[in-house]
Amino acid sequence: MSKDPNERGALRSAIMTQGVDRATHRSLFYSMGWELKDLNRPLVAVVNSFNELMPGHVHLQPLCQAIKVGIAEAGGTPLEFPSIAICDGLATGHRGMRMPMPSREMIADSIELMIVAHAFDAMVLLTNCDKVTPGMLMAAARLNIPSILVTGGPMETGCFKGKKVCYTDLIEAEGSVEKGLMSEADLSEFEKGANVGPGACALMGTANCMNILTEALGMTLADGALIPATFGARVALARQSGRMIMALHDNRILPGSIMTKEAFENAIAVDMAIGGSTNSTLHLQAIAKELDIELSLETFSEISAQTPHLVLLKPAGEHFPRDFYDAGGVPALMNELNKHGKIHSECLTVSGKTTGEKISNRSISDETVIHPVDRPISSKGGISVLNGNLAPEGSVIKSSAVASEMMVHSGPARVFDREEPALEAIFSGVIKPGDVVVIRYEGPKGGPGMREMLLPTSAIIGMGLGTSVALVTDGRFSGATRGACIGHVTPEAYLGGPIALVEEGDTIHIDIPNRSITLDVPEDQLQKRQSAWRLPEGTELEKGSLLERYRRMVGPATKGAVFE
């Protein structure tokens, strides 16, 4: 009996389908309706993250079928299996928000389990939302078999009382109701018009941001990020991707040849140009780690300093993903950056072409949406890394979404050991102009799970405090966040980092242009507080629970919150 898989043929799947000693394996396939000719072709996994809980994923079934048709047309055998997917929007504001970050690791792990157990030759990853896309990219990097991503695309723009709106407008409207500026009846109507159909929420949230960065990395076909979810062109792209995976397989083009250090630098440059979600710093680092590529926060900071901010979508701006697509999309943006030497044009992509070849025929059609490099929104990128005695190992802020009045700010700390009391204080009017809200014990270990602080940030905007109040946390933020919101403060409070030592009324200085965040407390006083510091009550977890295991294994936010 042969023991060497390579002796069974050119296909990885031959270890499962070829030889006298694999009669039982073939019989199991026959019982599911497959024939021998199907088993002699490359077996291609189609990882489908469809479920009925997520607008971004509820429409994926037709795309999955199109992918499978494309694979079959090109001579492969498509085999579908599911992936979990969590809707951050439904999980936010309660204990469920501890689950999305752990789900990223579980998505990657579960795909690895299925691919290795069933000896697949290649895979197509069907994704769309926040942790699903990075989790799938982590799996592609880790397994390094021919892979291509297909996203579900952005949602169409909503409308309320004749005005274009989206998810984040609705969240901020909740604060308007609290202040008596909007009736509950109007809010009820707003709910029906803000999110109007399938697709990733129509804003520069983490979902659309990560899909854009996936295209920048070269792991989707052109326009894979921004073709609207409802367009027939998205179904056509899915079918084309099914055919393309066979070309990648036949030519042995692997994720490791596409997602190089230079490709990650392209993705970061695009991230800075679009003013993307701060979550991208977590996810790009996590994907790169699977390939043993070092991406530090310093890398993000250096590229931010060299890359102009060119696109401003909701919630920071007035444009929507559909506008970005109509203006030329990711290829037009990258071509503009390439003309000014801001990206690496020689990187290979899943199209079989280089980045430069892929974008060469695309140009900006609306300069109010995609600004040219010589007339940028800002000369520096949309994400900033801040350091100082409050964040010795770093913190991040979506600086493109900060009002000019808050670029430099000093104020008294209003300290909360969880999200919920902070939210209550904001809505009840306890937080005043000039304050710096500190929400701690929400980091990767402290949460655990690093909940995003979307509701507190939106409440600050809704209560009319967006140009006078800052928020600092060891948790993270949704891509839908705007305002002076500094997250990923490291070391986190659970590990006794300086954020755990902040006391009510301490002055915090924020200077975004100079990339600093400092606590105005003498060093000897901080050392005394450190000696007296203990974890607060309520941080214990049930032994053996998923979150307890996650707490033990997860690393710091500044290194991607990956398992150590």
XYZ file of C-alpha atoms in Angstrom:
564
model
C 0.000 0.000 0.000
C 1.410 3.376 -1.001
C 2.191 5.749 1.841
C 3.292 8.732 -0.234
C 0.391 10.975 -1.288
C 2.477 12.316 -4.165
C 2.629 8.859 -5.730
C -1.108 8.840 -6.241
C -1.190 11.598 -8.846
C -0.930 15.331 -9.370
C -4.073 16.150 -7.371
C -4.041 16.641 -3.607
C -7.414 14.911 -3.553
C -5.892 11.768 -5.099
C -4.908 10.680 -1.575
C -8.653 10.363 -0.965
C -9.980 9.217 -4.351
C -7.336 7.066 -6.085
C -6.139 3.506 -5.488
C -7.550 0.129 -4.504
C -7.399 1.077 -0.823
C -9.715 4.038 -1.432
C -12.748 2.055 -2.577
C -14.608 3.018 0.591
C -13.850 6.701 0.012
C -15.171 6.535 -3.562
C -18.230 4.652 -2.393
C -19.080 7.452 0.035
C -18.926 9.935 -2.849
C -21.096 7.647 -5.001
C -23.702 7.601 -2.242
C -23.999 11.378 -2.630
C -24.538 11.196 -6.395
C -21.014 11.779 -7.675
C -19.439 9.664 -10.428
C -15.893 8.462 -10.968
C -15.284 11.124 -13.615
C -16.101 13.767 -10.989
C -13.534 12.315 -8.595
C -10.847 12.356 -11.256
C -11.175 16.139 -11.509
C -9.829 18.670 -9.009
C -12.080 18.821 -5.947
C -12.788 22.476 -5.227
C -14.252 23.586 -1.902
C -16.864 26.327 -2.024
C -16.991 27.757 1.497
C -20.396 29.409 1.822
C -21.043 31.793 4.730
C -24.761 32.150 3.930
C -27.164 32.447 6.839
C -30.525 34.038 7.558
C -29.258 36.429 10.248
C -27.126 38.790 8.192
C -28.155 41.210 5.437
C -24.644 40.840 4.074
C -25.023 37.079 3.713
C -28.720 36.373 3.205
C -28.336 36.617 -0.597
C -25.267 34.425 -0.992
C -27.017 31.242 -2.206
C -27.354 32.364 -5.856
C -23.729 33.517 -5.803
C -22.692 30.131 -4.450
C -24.532 28.375 -7.266
C -22.878 30.654 -9.824
C -19.451 29.841 -8.388
C -20.168 26.125 -8.636
C -21.347 26.467 -12.242
C -18.127 28.306 -13.089
C -16.009 25.593 -11.459
C -17.832 22.853 -13.361
C -17.532 24.774 -16.639
C -13.763 24.954 -16.166
C -13.351 21.251 -15.383
C -13.509 21.082 -11.601
C -15.826 19.358 -9.145
C -17.373 21.880 -6.728
C -18.183 20.738 -3.203
C -19.907 23.205 -0.873
C -19.630 23.414 2.889
C -20.741 26.169 5.293
C -18.977 28.697 7.467
C -20.346 30.413 10.534
C -20.837 34.182 10.303
C -21.825 36.653 13.026
C -23.648 39.917 12.371
C -21.869 42.584 14.408
C -24.923 44.808 14.102
C -27.144 42.265 15.850
C -24.447 41.396 18.395
C -23.630 44.974 19.385
C -24.706 46.491 22.692
C -24.921 43.236 24.683
C -22.801 40.239 25.686
C -23.039 38.911 22.139
C -20.427 41.449 21.038
C -17.803 39.342 22.798
C -18.239 36.694 20.097
C -17.256 38.269 16.740
C -13.498 38.417 17.372
C -13.304 34.791 18.569
C -15.359 33.851 15.508
C -12.556 35.088 13.236
C -10.206 32.442 14.626
C -12.919 29.775 14.537
C -13.712 30.523 10.891
C -10.054 30.092 9.955
C -9.720 26.957 12.068
C -12.923 25.335 10.780
C -11.918 25.892 7.159
C -8.528 24.339 7.883
C -10.274 21.346 9.451
C -12.520 20.803 6.443
C -9.853 21.379 3.791
C -7.262 19.085 5.363
C -9.755 16.383 6.353
C -11.130 16.162 2.827
C -7.933 16.772 0.832
C -9.321 19.563 -1.349
C -7.303 20.765 -4.308
C -8.463 24.412 -4.209
C -11.114 26.610 -2.624
C -13.416 29.523 -3.325
C -14.347 31.543 -0.246
C -17.752 33.260 -0.300
C -17.848 36.024 2.262
C -18.979 39.579 2.961
C -18.945 40.810 6.551
C -16.669 41.936 9.333
C -14.834 38.909 10.768
C -15.728 36.473 8.013
C -13.546 38.022 5.314
C -10.381 38.214 7.476
C -11.054 34.748 8.905
C -11.264 33.319 5.401
C -8.127 35.154 4.291
C -6.315 33.740 7.321
C -7.361 30.251 6.216
C -6.209 30.894 2.647
C -2.827 32.106 3.910
C -2.432 29.226 6.339
C -3.415 26.437 3.938
C -1.729 27.979 0.861
C -3.729 26.054 -1.723
C -5.165 27.851 -4.784
C -7.815 30.207 -3.395
C -10.002 33.101 -4.478
C -12.482 35.219 -2.515
C -15.918 36.280 -3.686
C -17.745 38.898 -1.637
C -21.461 39.587 -1.464
C -21.094 43.304 -2.192
C -22.465 46.417 -0.496
C -26.098 47.187 0.260
C -27.908 49.813 -1.775
C -28.283 53.233 -0.148
C -31.277 53.808 2.147
C -33.623 56.774 2.162
C -35.581 58.635 4.862
C -37.687 61.707 4.153
C -35.972 62.213 0.813
C -32.435 62.029 2.225
C -29.931 59.268 1.524
C -29.166 57.412 4.753
C -27.579 54.243 6.094
C -27.163 52.185 9.249
C -24.986 54.677 11.103
C -27.485 57.517 10.587
C -30.097 55.365 12.285
C -27.891 54.681 15.308
C -27.190 58.378 15.764
C -30.924 59.081 15.467
C -31.452 57.130 18.691
C -29.601 59.917 20.507
C -31.850 62.471 18.815
C -34.874 60.705 20.271
C -33.279 60.785 23.715
C -32.811 64.553 23.340
C -36.356 65.070 22.093
C -35.216 66.151 18.621
C -36.964 63.244 16.888
C -40.187 61.433 17.681
C -40.343 57.694 18.245
C -42.804 57.508 15.340
C -40.224 59.055 13.006
C -37.573 56.696 14.360
C -39.878 53.787 13.548
C -40.143 54.984 9.944
C -36.390 55.577 9.831
C -35.804 51.938 10.810
C -37.621 50.775 7.680
C -35.662 52.987 5.304
C -32.125 52.873 6.660
C -31.269 49.326 5.544
C -33.094 48.432 2.358
C -31.962 45.016 1.224
C -29.147 42.490 1.043
C -25.475 43.401 1.195
C -22.861 44.780 3.554
C -24.152 47.897 5.341
C -23.903 50.892 3.002
C -21.007 52.719 4.653
C -17.280 52.523 5.272
C -17.699 49.899 7.955
C -15.365 47.004 8.558
C -17.231 44.780 6.076
C -16.799 47.026 3.040
C -13.365 48.119 4.247
C -12.037 44.550 4.462
C -13.583 43.654 1.093
C -11.842 46.673 -0.459
C -8.547 45.642 1.156
C -9.039 42.082 -0.115
C -9.230 43.493 -3.636
C -6.149 45.610 -2.936
C -4.323 42.476 -1.744
C -5.105 40.829 -5.078
C -7.355 38.076 -3.700
C -10.526 39.036 -5.626
C -11.179 39.845 -9.235
C -11.484 43.497 -10.289
C -14.500 45.234 -8.713
C -15.003 42.258 -6.420
C -15.388 44.604 -3.448
C -17.881 47.190 -4.673
C -20.266 45.777 -7.281
C -23.588 46.277 -5.440
C -25.149 43.171 -3.926
C -28.237 43.375 -6.130
C -26.440 43.708 -9.497
C -26.411 40.899 -12.031
C -22.755 41.757 -12.507
C -22.080 40.294 -9.066
C -23.536 36.943 -10.102
C -21.447 37.088 -13.280
C -18.328 37.835 -11.216
C -19.075 34.851 -8.979
C -19.302 32.568 -11.998
C -16.106 34.058 -13.432
C -14.378 33.434 -10.083
C -15.429 29.781 -10.274
C -13.728 29.509 -13.638
C -10.696 31.448 -12.455
C -10.008 29.123 -9.513
C -9.333 26.375 -12.022
C -6.783 28.559 -13.806
C -5.137 29.279 -10.450
C -5.061 25.536 -9.759
C -3.682 24.611 -13.169
C -0.970 27.275 -12.940
C -0.209 26.599 -9.251
C -0.742 30.218 -8.262
C -0.986 30.159 -4.474
C -2.074 32.730 -1.861
C 1.496 32.950 -0.604
C 2.565 34.179 -4.044
C -0.169 36.832 -4.036
C -0.264 38.037 -0.421
C 3.344 39.191 -0.232
C 4.772 41.927 1.985
C 4.376 44.338 -0.935
C 0.726 43.330 -1.383
C 0.060 44.056 2.287
C 1.696 47.447 1.860
C -0.679 48.045 -1.066
C -3.627 47.131 1.136
C -2.453 49.490 3.881
C -1.983 52.301 1.359
C -5.531 51.778 0.089
C -6.745 51.610 3.688
C -5.210 55.014 4.345
C -6.590 56.434 1.109
C -10.167 55.388 1.966
C -10.035 56.273 5.669
C -10.921 52.688 6.508
C -11.985 50.967 9.691
C -9.482 50.802 12.553
C -10.313 47.088 12.682
C -8.168 46.722 9.570
C -5.063 47.038 11.739
C -6.187 43.944 13.655
C -7.117 41.908 10.616
C -4.255 42.691 8.247
C -1.770 41.834 10.998
C -3.587 38.563 11.694
C -3.590 37.549 8.009
C 0.066 38.507 7.575
C 1.054 36.454 10.614
C -0.238 33.313 8.890
C 2.373 33.963 6.208
C 5.147 34.885 8.669
C 5.063 38.464 7.399
C 5.780 41.084 10.032
C 3.319 43.991 10.034
C 3.789 46.318 12.970
C 1.726 49.338 13.909
C 4.762 51.326 12.868
C 4.242 50.036 9.321
C 0.722 51.460 9.322
C 2.013 54.742 10.731
C 4.768 55.054 8.108
C 2.434 54.330 5.190
C -0.186 56.696 6.616
C 2.373 59.508 6.623
C 3.126 58.884 2.941
C -0.391 58.237 1.601
C -3.025 60.928 0.994
C -6.618 60.486 2.066
C -8.722 60.430 -1.127
C -12.128 58.883 -0.340
C -14.548 59.922 2.417
C -17.618 57.706 2.745
C -20.273 57.514 5.428
C -20.172 57.921 8.387
C -17.385 60.502 8.124
C -18.501 61.840 4.743
C -21.646 62.067 2.643
C -20.898 59.468 -0.031
C -21.829 55.777 -0.044
C -20.171 52.604 -1.386
C -22.361 52.787 -4.508
C -20.922 56.247 -5.195
C -17.394 54.867 -4.838
C -18.200 52.080 -7.313
C -19.738 54.500 -9.821
C -16.705 56.797 -9.534
C -14.354 54.028 -10.674
C -14.070 51.777 -7.648
C -10.946 50.240 -6.182
C -9.115 49.882 -9.536
C -9.493 53.613 -10.272
C -8.297 54.535 -6.786
C -5.303 52.208 -7.036
C -4.419 53.470 -10.492
C -4.406 57.032 -9.151
C -2.115 55.945 -6.299
C 0.064 54.013 -8.733
C 0.575 57.065 -10.960
C 2.170 58.772 -7.974
C 4.301 55.847 -6.854
C 2.169 55.006 -3.807
C 1.689 51.275 -4.475
C 3.658 48.285 -5.788
C 2.384 47.605 -9.299
C 4.229 44.319 -9.835
C 2.248 42.276 -7.287
C 0.509 39.170 -8.638
C -3.308 38.898 -8.313
C -5.871 36.092 -8.622
C -6.652 37.342 -12.127
C -3.228 36.058 -13.184
C -2.278 39.651 -13.955
C -0.136 42.005 -11.934
C -1.739 44.803 -9.960
C -0.484 47.295 -12.511
C -2.008 45.358 -15.416
C -5.280 44.896 -13.535
C -5.796 48.628 -12.890
C -4.136 50.230 -15.904
C -7.334 50.916 -17.866
C -9.303 52.427 -14.979
C -9.627 56.115 -14.151
C -11.584 58.321 -11.778
C -14.954 59.357 -13.184
C -16.081 61.535 -10.262
C -13.412 63.515 -8.432
C -15.874 64.571 -5.715
C -15.906 60.915 -4.587
C -12.349 59.775 -5.413
C -10.101 62.795 -5.053
C -6.938 62.965 -7.155
C -3.623 62.811 -5.319
C -2.861 66.454 -6.109
C -6.167 67.557 -4.511
C -6.545 65.198 -1.523
C -8.960 65.421 1.367
C -5.852 65.304 3.539
C -2.184 64.872 2.751
C -1.966 61.991 5.240
C -3.869 58.749 5.564
C -7.164 58.255 7.353
C -5.893 56.099 10.242
C -3.408 57.322 12.849
C -1.368 55.442 15.453
C -1.037 57.269 18.777
C 1.549 56.582 21.493
C 2.254 58.033 24.903
C 2.201 57.108 28.565
C -1.473 56.107 28.313
C -0.748 53.772 25.388
C 2.941 52.805 25.572
C 2.494 50.038 22.991
C 0.157 52.037 20.786
C -3.473 52.868 20.027
C -5.375 53.658 16.840
C -7.863 56.277 15.695
C -9.800 56.820 12.487
C -8.469 60.356 12.137
C -10.371 60.897 8.892
C -13.596 60.807 10.909
C -12.519 63.333 13.574
C -13.883 66.884 13.588
C -11.202 69.559 13.238
C -12.076 70.907 16.704
C -11.087 67.571 18.259
C -7.753 66.977 16.550
C -6.120 68.389 19.686
C -8.075 67.992 22.906
C -7.489 67.926 26.661
C -10.133 67.101 29.187
C -11.071 65.336 32.418
C -11.401 61.557 32.360
C -14.843 60.066 32.997
C -13.975 56.475 33.820
C -16.115 53.350 33.269
C -15.139 49.712 33.681
C -17.523 48.459 30.975
C -19.493 49.752 27.999
C -22.941 49.633 29.619
C -22.478 52.227 32.411
C -20.745 54.545 29.943
C -23.686 54.336 27.553
C -26.110 55.062 30.377
C -24.060 58.084 31.446
C -24.002 59.483 27.920
C -27.744 59.143 27.401
C -28.560 60.506 30.868
C -26.588 63.717 30.280
C -23.817 62.989 32.796
C -21.143 63.428 30.116
C -20.440 67.094 29.420
C -18.604 68.975 26.655
C -14.842 68.690 27.122
C -14.935 65.280 28.819
C -12.820 62.289 27.814
C -14.843 59.101 28.273
C -12.635 56.143 29.247
C -14.095 52.648 28.757
C -11.778 49.894 29.928
C -11.659 46.141 30.592
C -12.964 45.686 27.042
C -9.683 44.570 25.438
C -8.963 41.176 23.834
C -8.447 39.539 27.238
C -10.453 41.910 29.401
C -13.702 41.736 27.435
C -12.870 39.131 26.584
C -13.400 39.419 22.858
C -12.670 43.129 22.450
C -16.196 44.430 22.051
C -16.653 47.345 19.673
C -17.930 50.564 21.208
C -20.321 51.527 18.418
C -23.265 52.408 20.650
C -21.341 54.787 22.974
C -19.707 56.565 20.037
C -23.015 56.902 18.218
C -24.662 58.101 21.433
C -22.017 60.823 21.761
C -22.823 61.995 18.223
C -26.566 61.714 18.759
C -26.383 63.743 21.975
C -24.640 66.564 20.141
C -21.224 65.954 21.732
C -19.307 64.817 18.655
C -17.210 67.988 18.489
C -16.528 68.283 22.207
C -16.135 64.801 23.759
C -13.470 62.140 23.126
C -13.649 58.423 23.873
C -10.652 56.258 24.797
C -10.854 52.472 25.175
C -8.853 49.258 25.155
C -11.764 47.851 23.165
C -12.293 48.482 19.481
C -14.610 50.461 17.248
C -16.937 49.643 14.413
C -16.009 50.969 11.012
C -19.282 52.881 11.372
C -17.739 54.982 14.137
C -16.947 58.671 13.767
C -15.562 61.202 16.209
C -12.488 61.443 18.433
C -12.527 57.751 19.305
C -9.229 56.124 20.258
C -9.192 52.346 20.525
C -6.869 49.357 20.905
C -5.099 51.073 23.836
C -2.268 48.724 24.745
C -1.352 47.311 27.228
C -5.005 46.752 28.041
C -6.554 47.288 31.467
C -6.925 43.563 32.198
C -3.126 43.295 32.130
C -2.696 46.328 34.353
C -1.836 48.723 31.551
C -1.867 52.482 32.249
C -5.508 52.730 31.173
C -6.351 50.655 34.275
C -4.751 53.345 36.446
C -6.778 56.317 35.187
C -8.935 57.900 37.884
C -11.999 60.102 37.586
C -10.966 63.666 36.797
C -7.416 62.923 35.584
C -6.531 65.074 32.586
C -5.943 63.280 29.292
C -4.185 65.055 26.417
C -4.907 63.963 22.846
C -2.814 65.346 19.983
C -3.673 63.543 16.759
C -1.411 65.573 14.420
C 1.554 64.739 16.657
C 0.373 61.154 17.208
C 0.254 61.281 21.001
C -2.060 60.429 23.880
C -0.887 61.155 27.409
C -2.188 60.972 30.958
C -1.299 64.052 33.004
C -0.319 62.177 36.164
C 3.244 62.129 37.601
C 5.162 58.916 37.087
C 5.635 58.306 40.824
C 1.870 58.593 41.340
C 1.240 56.096 38.541
C 3.667 53.687 40.189
C 1.745 53.935 43.469
C -1.503 53.262 41.654
C 0.120 50.314 39.888
C 1.155 48.782 43.218
C -2.392 49.080 44.534
C -4.119 47.913 41.334
C -6.303 44.782 41.389
C -8.703 43.382 38.842
C -12.239 44.607 39.541
C -14.992 42.196 40.508
C -16.974 40.669 37.686
C -14.068 39.872 35.383
C -14.062 36.153 36.207
C -15.243 33.643 33.610
C -16.614 30.121 33.807
C -13.714 27.682 33.647
C -13.507 25.927 30.306
C -15.916 28.242 28.497
C -15.089 29.423 24.998
C -14.381 32.940 26.221
C -12.182 31.687 29.065
C -10.124 29.716 26.548
C -9.998 32.749 24.249
C -8.777 34.935 27.111
C -5.910 32.540 27.833
C -4.823 32.301 24.192
C -5.343 35.737 22.653
C -2.545 38.257 22.236
C -2.527 42.072 22.243
C -4.514 44.250 19.853
C -1.344 45.909 18.578
C -0.284 42.520 17.161
C -3.623 41.627 15.598
C -5.274 39.965 18.640
C -4.162 36.578 17.314
C -3.671 33.424 19.345
C -0.268 33.148 20.962
